[in-house]
PDB file of C-alpha atoms in Angstrom:
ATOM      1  CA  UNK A   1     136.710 128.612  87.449  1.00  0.00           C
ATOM      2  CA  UNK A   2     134.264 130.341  89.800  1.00  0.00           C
ATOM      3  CA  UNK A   3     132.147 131.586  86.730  1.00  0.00           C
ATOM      4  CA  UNK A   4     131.705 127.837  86.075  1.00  0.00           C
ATOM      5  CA  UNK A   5     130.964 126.847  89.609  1.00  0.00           C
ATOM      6  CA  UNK A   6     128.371 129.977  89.294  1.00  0.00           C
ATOM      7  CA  UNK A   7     126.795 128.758  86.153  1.00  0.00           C
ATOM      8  CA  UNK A   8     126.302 124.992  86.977  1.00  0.00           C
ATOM      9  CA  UNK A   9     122.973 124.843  88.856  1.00  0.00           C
ATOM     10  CA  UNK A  10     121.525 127.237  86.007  1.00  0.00           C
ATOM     11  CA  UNK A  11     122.488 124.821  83.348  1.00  0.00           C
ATOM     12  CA  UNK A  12     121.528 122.321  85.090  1.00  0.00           C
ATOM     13  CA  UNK A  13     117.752 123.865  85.266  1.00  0.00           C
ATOM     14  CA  UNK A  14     117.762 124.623  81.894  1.00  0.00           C
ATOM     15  CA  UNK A  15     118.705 120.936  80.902  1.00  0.00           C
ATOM     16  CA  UNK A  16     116.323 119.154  82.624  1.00  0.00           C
ATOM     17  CA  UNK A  17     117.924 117.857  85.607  1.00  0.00           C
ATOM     18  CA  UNK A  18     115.937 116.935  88.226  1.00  0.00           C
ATOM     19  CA  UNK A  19     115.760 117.232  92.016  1.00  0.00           C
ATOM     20  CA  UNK A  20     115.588 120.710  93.486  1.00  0.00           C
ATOM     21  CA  UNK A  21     118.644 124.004  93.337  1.00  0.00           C
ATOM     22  CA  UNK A  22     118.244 126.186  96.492  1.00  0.00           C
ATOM     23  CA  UNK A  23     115.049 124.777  97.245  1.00  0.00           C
ATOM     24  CA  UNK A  24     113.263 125.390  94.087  1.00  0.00           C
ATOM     25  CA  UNK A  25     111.741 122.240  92.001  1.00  0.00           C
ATOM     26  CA  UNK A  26     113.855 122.000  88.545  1.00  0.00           C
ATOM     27  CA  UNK A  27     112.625 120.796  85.455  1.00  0.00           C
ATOM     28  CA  UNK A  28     112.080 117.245  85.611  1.00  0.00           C
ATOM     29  CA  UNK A  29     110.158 117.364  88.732  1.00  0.00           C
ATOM     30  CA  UNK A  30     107.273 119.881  87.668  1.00  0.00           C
ATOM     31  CA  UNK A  31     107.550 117.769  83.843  1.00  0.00           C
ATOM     32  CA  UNK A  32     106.631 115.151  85.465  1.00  0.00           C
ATOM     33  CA  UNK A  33     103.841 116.717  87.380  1.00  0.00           C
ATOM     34  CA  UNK A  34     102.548 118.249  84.214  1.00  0.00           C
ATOM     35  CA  UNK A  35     103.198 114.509  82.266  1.00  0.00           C
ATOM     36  CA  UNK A  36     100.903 112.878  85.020  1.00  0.00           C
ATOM     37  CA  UNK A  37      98.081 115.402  85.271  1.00  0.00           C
ATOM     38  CA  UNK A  38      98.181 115.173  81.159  1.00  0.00           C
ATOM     39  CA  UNK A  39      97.739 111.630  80.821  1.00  0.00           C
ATOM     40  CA  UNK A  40      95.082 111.266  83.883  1.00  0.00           C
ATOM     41  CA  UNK A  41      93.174 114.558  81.923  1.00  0.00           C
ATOM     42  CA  UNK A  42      93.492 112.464  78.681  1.00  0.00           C
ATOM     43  CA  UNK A  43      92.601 109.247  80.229  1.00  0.00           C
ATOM     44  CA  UNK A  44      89.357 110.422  81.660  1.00  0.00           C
ATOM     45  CA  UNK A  45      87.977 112.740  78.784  1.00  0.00           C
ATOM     46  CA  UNK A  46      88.556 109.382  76.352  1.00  0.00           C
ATOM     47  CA  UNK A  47      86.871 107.289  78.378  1.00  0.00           C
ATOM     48  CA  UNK A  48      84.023 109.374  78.910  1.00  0.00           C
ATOM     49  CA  UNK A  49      83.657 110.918  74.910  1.00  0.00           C
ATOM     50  CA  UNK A  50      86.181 108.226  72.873  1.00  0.00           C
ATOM     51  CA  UNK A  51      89.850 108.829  71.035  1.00  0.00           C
ATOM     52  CA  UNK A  52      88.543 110.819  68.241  1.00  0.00           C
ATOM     53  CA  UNK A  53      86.154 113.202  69.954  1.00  0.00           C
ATOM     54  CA  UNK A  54      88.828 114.985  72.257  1.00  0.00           C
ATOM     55  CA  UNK A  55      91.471 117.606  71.442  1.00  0.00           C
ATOM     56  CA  UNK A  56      95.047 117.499  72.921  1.00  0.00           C
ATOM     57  CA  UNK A  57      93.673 121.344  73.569  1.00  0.00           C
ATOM     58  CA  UNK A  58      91.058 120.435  75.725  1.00  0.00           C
ATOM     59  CA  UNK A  59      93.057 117.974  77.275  1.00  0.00           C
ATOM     60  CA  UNK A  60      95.710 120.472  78.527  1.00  0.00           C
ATOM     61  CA  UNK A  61      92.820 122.701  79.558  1.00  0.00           C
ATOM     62  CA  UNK A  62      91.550 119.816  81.985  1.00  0.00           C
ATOM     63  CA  UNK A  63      94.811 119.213  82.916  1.00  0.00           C
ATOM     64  CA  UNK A  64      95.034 123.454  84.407  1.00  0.00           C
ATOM     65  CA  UNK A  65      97.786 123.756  81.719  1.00  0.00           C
ATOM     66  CA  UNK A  66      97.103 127.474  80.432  1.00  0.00           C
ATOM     67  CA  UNK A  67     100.092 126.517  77.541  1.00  0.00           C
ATOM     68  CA  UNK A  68      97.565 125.303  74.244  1.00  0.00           C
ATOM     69  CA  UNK A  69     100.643 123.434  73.255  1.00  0.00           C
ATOM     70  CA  UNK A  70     101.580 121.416  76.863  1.00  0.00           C
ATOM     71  CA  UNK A  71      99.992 117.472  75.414  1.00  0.00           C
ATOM     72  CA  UNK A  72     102.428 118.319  72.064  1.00  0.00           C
ATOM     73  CA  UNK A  73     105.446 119.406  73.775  1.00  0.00           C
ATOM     74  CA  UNK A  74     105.260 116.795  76.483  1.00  0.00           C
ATOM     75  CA  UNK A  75     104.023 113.524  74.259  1.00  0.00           C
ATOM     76  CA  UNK A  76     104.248 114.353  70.949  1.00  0.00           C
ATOM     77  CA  UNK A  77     100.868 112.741  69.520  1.00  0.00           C
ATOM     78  CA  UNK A  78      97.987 110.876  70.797  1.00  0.00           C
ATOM     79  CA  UNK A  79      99.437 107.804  69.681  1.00  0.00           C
ATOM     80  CA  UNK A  80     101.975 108.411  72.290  1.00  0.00           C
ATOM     81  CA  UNK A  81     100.036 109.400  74.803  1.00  0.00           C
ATOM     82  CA  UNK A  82      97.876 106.631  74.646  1.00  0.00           C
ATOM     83  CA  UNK A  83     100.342 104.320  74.479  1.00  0.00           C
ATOM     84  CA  UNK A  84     101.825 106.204  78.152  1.00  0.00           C
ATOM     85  CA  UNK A  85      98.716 105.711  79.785  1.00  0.00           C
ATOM     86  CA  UNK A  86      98.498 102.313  78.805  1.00  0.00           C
ATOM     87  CA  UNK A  87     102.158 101.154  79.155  1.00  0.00           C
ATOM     88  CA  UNK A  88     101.430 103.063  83.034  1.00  0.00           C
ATOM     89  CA  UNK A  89      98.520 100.443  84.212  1.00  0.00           C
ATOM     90  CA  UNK A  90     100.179  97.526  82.080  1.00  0.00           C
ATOM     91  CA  UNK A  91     103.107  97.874  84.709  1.00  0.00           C
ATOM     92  CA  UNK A  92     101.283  97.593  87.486  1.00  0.00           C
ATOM     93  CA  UNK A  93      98.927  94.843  86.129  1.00  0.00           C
ATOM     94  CA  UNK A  94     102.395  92.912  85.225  1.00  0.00           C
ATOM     95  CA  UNK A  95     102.826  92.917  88.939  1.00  0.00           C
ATOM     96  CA  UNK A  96      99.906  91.663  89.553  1.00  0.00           C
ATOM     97  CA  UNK A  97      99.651  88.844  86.566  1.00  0.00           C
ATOM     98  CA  UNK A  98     103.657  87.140  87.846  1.00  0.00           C
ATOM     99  CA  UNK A  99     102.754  87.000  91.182  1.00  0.00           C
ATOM    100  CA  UNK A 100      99.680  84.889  89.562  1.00  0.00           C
ATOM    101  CA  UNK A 101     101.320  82.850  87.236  1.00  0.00           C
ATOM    102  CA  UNK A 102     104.258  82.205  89.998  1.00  0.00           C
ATOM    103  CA  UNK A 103     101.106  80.546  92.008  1.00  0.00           C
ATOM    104  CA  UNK A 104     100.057  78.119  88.992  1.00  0.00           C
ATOM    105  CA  UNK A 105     103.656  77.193  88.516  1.00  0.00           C
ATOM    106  CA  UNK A 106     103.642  74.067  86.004  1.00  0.00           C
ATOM    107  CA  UNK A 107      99.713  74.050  86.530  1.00  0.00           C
ATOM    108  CA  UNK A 108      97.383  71.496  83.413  1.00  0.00           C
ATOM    109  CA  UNK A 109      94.409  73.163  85.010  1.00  0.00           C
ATOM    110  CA  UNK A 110      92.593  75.723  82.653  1.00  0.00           C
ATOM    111  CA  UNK A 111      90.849  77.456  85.116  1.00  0.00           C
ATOM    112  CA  UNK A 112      94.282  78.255  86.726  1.00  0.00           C
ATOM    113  CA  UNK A 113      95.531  80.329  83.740  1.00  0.00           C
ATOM    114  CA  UNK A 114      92.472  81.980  83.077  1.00  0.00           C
ATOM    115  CA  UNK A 115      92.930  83.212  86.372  1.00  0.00           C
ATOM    116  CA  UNK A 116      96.242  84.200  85.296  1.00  0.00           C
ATOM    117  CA  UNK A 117      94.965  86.130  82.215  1.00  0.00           C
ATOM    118  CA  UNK A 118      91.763  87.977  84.161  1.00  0.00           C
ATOM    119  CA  UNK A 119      92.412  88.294  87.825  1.00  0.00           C
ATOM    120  CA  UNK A 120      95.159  90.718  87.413  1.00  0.00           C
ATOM    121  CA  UNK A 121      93.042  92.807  85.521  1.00  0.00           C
ATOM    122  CA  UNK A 122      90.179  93.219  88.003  1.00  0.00           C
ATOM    123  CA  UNK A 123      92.294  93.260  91.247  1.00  0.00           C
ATOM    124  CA  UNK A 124      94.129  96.361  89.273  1.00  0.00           C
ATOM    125  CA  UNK A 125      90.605  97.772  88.781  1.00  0.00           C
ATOM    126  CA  UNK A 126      89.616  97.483  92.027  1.00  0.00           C
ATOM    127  CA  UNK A 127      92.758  99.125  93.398  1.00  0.00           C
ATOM    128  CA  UNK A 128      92.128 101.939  91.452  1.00  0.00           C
ATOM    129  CA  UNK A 129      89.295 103.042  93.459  1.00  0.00           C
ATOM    130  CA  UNK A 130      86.285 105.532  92.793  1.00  0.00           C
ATOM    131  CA  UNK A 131      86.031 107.242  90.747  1.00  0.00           C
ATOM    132  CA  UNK A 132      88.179 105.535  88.385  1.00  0.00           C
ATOM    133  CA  UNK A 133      88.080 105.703  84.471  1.00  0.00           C
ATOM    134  CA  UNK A 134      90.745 103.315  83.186  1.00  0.00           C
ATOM    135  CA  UNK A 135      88.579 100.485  82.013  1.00  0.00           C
ATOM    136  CA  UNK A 136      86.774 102.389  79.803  1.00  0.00           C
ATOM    137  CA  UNK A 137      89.773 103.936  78.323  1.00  0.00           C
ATOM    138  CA  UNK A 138      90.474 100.520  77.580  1.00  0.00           C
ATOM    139  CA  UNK A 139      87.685  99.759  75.661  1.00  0.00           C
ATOM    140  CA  UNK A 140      88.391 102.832  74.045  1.00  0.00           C
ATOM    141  CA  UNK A 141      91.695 102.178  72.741  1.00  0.00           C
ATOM    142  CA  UNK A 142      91.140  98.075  71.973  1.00  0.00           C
ATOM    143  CA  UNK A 143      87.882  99.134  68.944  1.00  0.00           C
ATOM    144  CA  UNK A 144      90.555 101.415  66.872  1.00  0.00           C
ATOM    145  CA  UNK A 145      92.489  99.340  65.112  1.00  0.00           C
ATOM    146  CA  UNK A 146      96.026 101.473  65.386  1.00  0.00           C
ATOM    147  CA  UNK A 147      95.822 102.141  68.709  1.00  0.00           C
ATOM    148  CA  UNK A 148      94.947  98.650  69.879  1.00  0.00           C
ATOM    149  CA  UNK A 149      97.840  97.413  67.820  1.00  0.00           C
ATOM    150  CA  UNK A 150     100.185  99.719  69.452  1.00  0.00           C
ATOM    151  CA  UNK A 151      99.020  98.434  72.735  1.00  0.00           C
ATOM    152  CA  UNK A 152      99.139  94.649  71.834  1.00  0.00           C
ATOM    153  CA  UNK A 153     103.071  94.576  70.822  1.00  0.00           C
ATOM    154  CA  UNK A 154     103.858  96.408  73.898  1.00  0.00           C
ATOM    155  CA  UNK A 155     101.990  94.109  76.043  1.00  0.00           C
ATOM    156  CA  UNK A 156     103.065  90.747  74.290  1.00  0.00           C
ATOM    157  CA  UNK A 157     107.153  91.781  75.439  1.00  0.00           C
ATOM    158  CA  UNK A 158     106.350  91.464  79.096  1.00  0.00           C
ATOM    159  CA  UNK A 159     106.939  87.913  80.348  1.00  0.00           C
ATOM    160  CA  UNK A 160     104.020  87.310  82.970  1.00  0.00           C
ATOM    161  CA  UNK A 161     101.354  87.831  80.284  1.00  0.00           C
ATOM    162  CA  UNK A 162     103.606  85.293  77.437  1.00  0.00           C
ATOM    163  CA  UNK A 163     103.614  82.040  80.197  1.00  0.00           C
ATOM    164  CA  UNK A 164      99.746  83.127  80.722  1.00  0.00           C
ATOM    165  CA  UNK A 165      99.258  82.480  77.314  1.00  0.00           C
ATOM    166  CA  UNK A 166     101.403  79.501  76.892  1.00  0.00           C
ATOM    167  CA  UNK A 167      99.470  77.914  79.873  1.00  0.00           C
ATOM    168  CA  UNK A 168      96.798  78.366  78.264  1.00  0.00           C
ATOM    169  CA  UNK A 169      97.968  76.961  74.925  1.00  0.00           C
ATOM    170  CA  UNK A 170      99.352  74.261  76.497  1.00  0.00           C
ATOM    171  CA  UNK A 171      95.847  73.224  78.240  1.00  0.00           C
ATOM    172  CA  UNK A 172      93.794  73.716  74.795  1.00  0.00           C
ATOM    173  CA  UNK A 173      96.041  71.910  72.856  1.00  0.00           C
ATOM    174  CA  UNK A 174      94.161  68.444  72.903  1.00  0.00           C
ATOM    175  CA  UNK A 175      90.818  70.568  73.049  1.00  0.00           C
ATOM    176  CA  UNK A 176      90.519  73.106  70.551  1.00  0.00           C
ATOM    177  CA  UNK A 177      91.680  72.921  67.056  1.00  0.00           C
ATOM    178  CA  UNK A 178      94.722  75.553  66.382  1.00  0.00           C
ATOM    179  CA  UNK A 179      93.082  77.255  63.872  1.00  0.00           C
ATOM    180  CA  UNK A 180      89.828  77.829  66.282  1.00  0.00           C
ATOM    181  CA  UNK A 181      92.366  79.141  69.130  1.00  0.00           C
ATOM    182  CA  UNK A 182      93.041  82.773  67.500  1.00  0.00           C
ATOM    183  CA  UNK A 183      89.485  83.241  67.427  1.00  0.00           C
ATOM    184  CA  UNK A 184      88.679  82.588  70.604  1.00  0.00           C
ATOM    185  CA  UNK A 185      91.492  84.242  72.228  1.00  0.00           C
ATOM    186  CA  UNK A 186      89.894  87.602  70.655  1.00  0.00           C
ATOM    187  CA  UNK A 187      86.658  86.428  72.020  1.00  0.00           C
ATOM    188  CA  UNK A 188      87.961  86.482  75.732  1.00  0.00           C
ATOM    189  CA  UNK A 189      90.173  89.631  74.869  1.00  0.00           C
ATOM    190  CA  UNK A 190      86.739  91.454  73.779  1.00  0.00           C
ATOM    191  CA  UNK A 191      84.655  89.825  76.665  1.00  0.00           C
ATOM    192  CA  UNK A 192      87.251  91.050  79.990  1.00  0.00           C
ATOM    193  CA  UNK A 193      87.449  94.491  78.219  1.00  0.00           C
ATOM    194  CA  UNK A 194      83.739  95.257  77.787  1.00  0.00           C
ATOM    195  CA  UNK A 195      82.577  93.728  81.181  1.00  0.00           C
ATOM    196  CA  UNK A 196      85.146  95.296  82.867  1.00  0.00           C
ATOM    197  CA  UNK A 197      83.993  98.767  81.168  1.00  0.00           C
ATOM    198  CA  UNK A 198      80.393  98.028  81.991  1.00  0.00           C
ATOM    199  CA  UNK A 199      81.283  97.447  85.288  1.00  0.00           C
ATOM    200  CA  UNK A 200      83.259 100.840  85.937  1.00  0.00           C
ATOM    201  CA  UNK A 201      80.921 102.505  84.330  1.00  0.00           C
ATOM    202  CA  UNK A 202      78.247 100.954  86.710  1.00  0.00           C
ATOM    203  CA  UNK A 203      80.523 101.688  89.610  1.00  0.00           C
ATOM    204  CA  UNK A 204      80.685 105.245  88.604  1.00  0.00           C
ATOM    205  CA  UNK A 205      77.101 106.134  88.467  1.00  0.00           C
ATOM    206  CA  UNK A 206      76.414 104.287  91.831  1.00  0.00           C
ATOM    207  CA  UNK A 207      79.177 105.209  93.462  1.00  0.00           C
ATOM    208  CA  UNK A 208      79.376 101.781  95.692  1.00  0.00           C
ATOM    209  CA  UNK A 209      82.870 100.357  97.131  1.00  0.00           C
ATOM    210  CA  UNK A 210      84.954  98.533  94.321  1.00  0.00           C
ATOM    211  CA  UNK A 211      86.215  95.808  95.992  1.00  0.00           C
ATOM    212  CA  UNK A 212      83.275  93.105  96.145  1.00  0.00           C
ATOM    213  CA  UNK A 213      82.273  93.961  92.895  1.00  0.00           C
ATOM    214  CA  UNK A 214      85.435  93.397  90.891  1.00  0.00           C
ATOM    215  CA  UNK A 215      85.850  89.890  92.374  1.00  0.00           C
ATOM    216  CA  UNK A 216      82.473  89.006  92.139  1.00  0.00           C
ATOM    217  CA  UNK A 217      82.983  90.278  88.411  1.00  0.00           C
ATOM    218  CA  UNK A 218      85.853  88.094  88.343  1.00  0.00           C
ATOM    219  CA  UNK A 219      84.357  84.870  89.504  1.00  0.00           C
ATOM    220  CA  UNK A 220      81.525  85.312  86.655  1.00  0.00           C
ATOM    221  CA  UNK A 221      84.011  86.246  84.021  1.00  0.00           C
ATOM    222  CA  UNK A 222      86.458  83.117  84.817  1.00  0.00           C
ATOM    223  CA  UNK A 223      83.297  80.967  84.847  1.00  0.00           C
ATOM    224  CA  UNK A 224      82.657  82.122  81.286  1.00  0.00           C
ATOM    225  CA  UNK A 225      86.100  82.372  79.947  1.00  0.00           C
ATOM    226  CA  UNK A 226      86.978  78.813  80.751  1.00  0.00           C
ATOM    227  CA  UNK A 227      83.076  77.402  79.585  1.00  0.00           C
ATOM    228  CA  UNK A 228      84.257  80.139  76.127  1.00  0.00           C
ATOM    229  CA  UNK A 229      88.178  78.788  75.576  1.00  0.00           C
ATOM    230  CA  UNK A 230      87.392  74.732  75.929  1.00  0.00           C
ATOM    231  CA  UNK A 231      83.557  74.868  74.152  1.00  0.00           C
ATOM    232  CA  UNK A 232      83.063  72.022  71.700  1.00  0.00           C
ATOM    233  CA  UNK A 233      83.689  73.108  68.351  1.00  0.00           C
ATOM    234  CA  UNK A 234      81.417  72.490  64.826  1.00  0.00           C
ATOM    235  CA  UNK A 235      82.805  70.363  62.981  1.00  0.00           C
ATOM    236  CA  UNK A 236      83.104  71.156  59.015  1.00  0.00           C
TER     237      UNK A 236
END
């Protein structure tokens, strides 16, 4: 009985559990150190040299992991640890977007669920502060195909961003012709990510405060998304 007392904390360590035995961090708490300094490693060396140009070795070097193995054991493949880094800021943008789309309520105003779609996005920007690479990450990850697909069914399961896009359906429906409404949507889709990427990126080399810039970079991208969504259309 006293062996097992003795052994506990011990198996405990070895398992994973978290918190700290005698003082010393087990575990979970330095995985999770070495799972955050990963991801914000990976996150800045894709953004600055793209997806297929960096090595889950060179990640874990930037990272100060001196195991060549660390991105493997801890995420498996880049798919996953993509999909981490982007399931990370999604969270916080959710935030954001339902506080948003509390605000337009039952709202027929397009302008109002643009707002909805894009504000949430820059304000997130903007709280990330300088220097801050997550933007062009983004861009990154939404021109390959398999990762932007990975990114687009998690993102489609959180509720904020689905009444977004119903608001928006619901004000284009006597506007735009359904079949037009797909292609547009990936019009705005391509238009916040780039401009947002352009504009950390411009941030970064100037090294200027974020905050008047992302809402000024907001008020010009609602402008265009809502003159973009409800455009007359050619007819055929």
């Amino acid at each position: 009985m006293g062996d097992t007392h003795r052994t506990r904390p011990v198996a405990a360590a070895r398992s994973g559990a978290g918190g700290t035995v005698d003082g010393v961090q087990t575990r979970t708490g330095r995985g999770a150190d070495t799972r955050e300094a990963i991801m914000a490693a990976a996150e800045r060396l894709y953004a600055e040299h793209g997806l297929s140009s960096v090595s889950n070795r060179q990640i874990g070097e930037a990272a100060g992991q001196g195991n060549t193995t660390a991105v493997s054991y801890h995420f498996g493949s880049k798919a996953t640890l993509v999909r981490a880094i982007m399931t990370r800021h999604g969270t916080q943008v959710d935030t954001i977007r339902t506080r948003h789309v509390e605000a337009a309520g039952d709202s027929s105003e397009l302008r109002d669920w643009v707002g909805c779609l894009l504000r949430p996005v820059t304000e997130h920007h903007a709280a990330l502060g300088l220097p801050s690479w997550h933007a062009r990450f983004a861009a990154q990850v939404m021109t390959d195909p398999l990762m932007r697909t990975l990114v687009e069914d998690e993102s489609l399961t959180r509720d904020s961003l689905r009444r977004t896009l119903q608001g928006l359906g619901r004000c284009l429906y006597d506007i735009v012709p359904p079949e037009i409404r797909p292609l547009r949507a990936e019009m705005a889709r391509h238009l916040i990510t780039h401009v947002c990427a352009e504009r950390e990126r411009t941030l970064a080399e100037a090294a200027t405060e974020p905050g008047p810039s992302w809402e000024r970079t907001a008020d010009a991208l609602e402008d265009a998304l809502v003159g973009l969504l409800a455009a007359p259309t050619t007819r055929h």
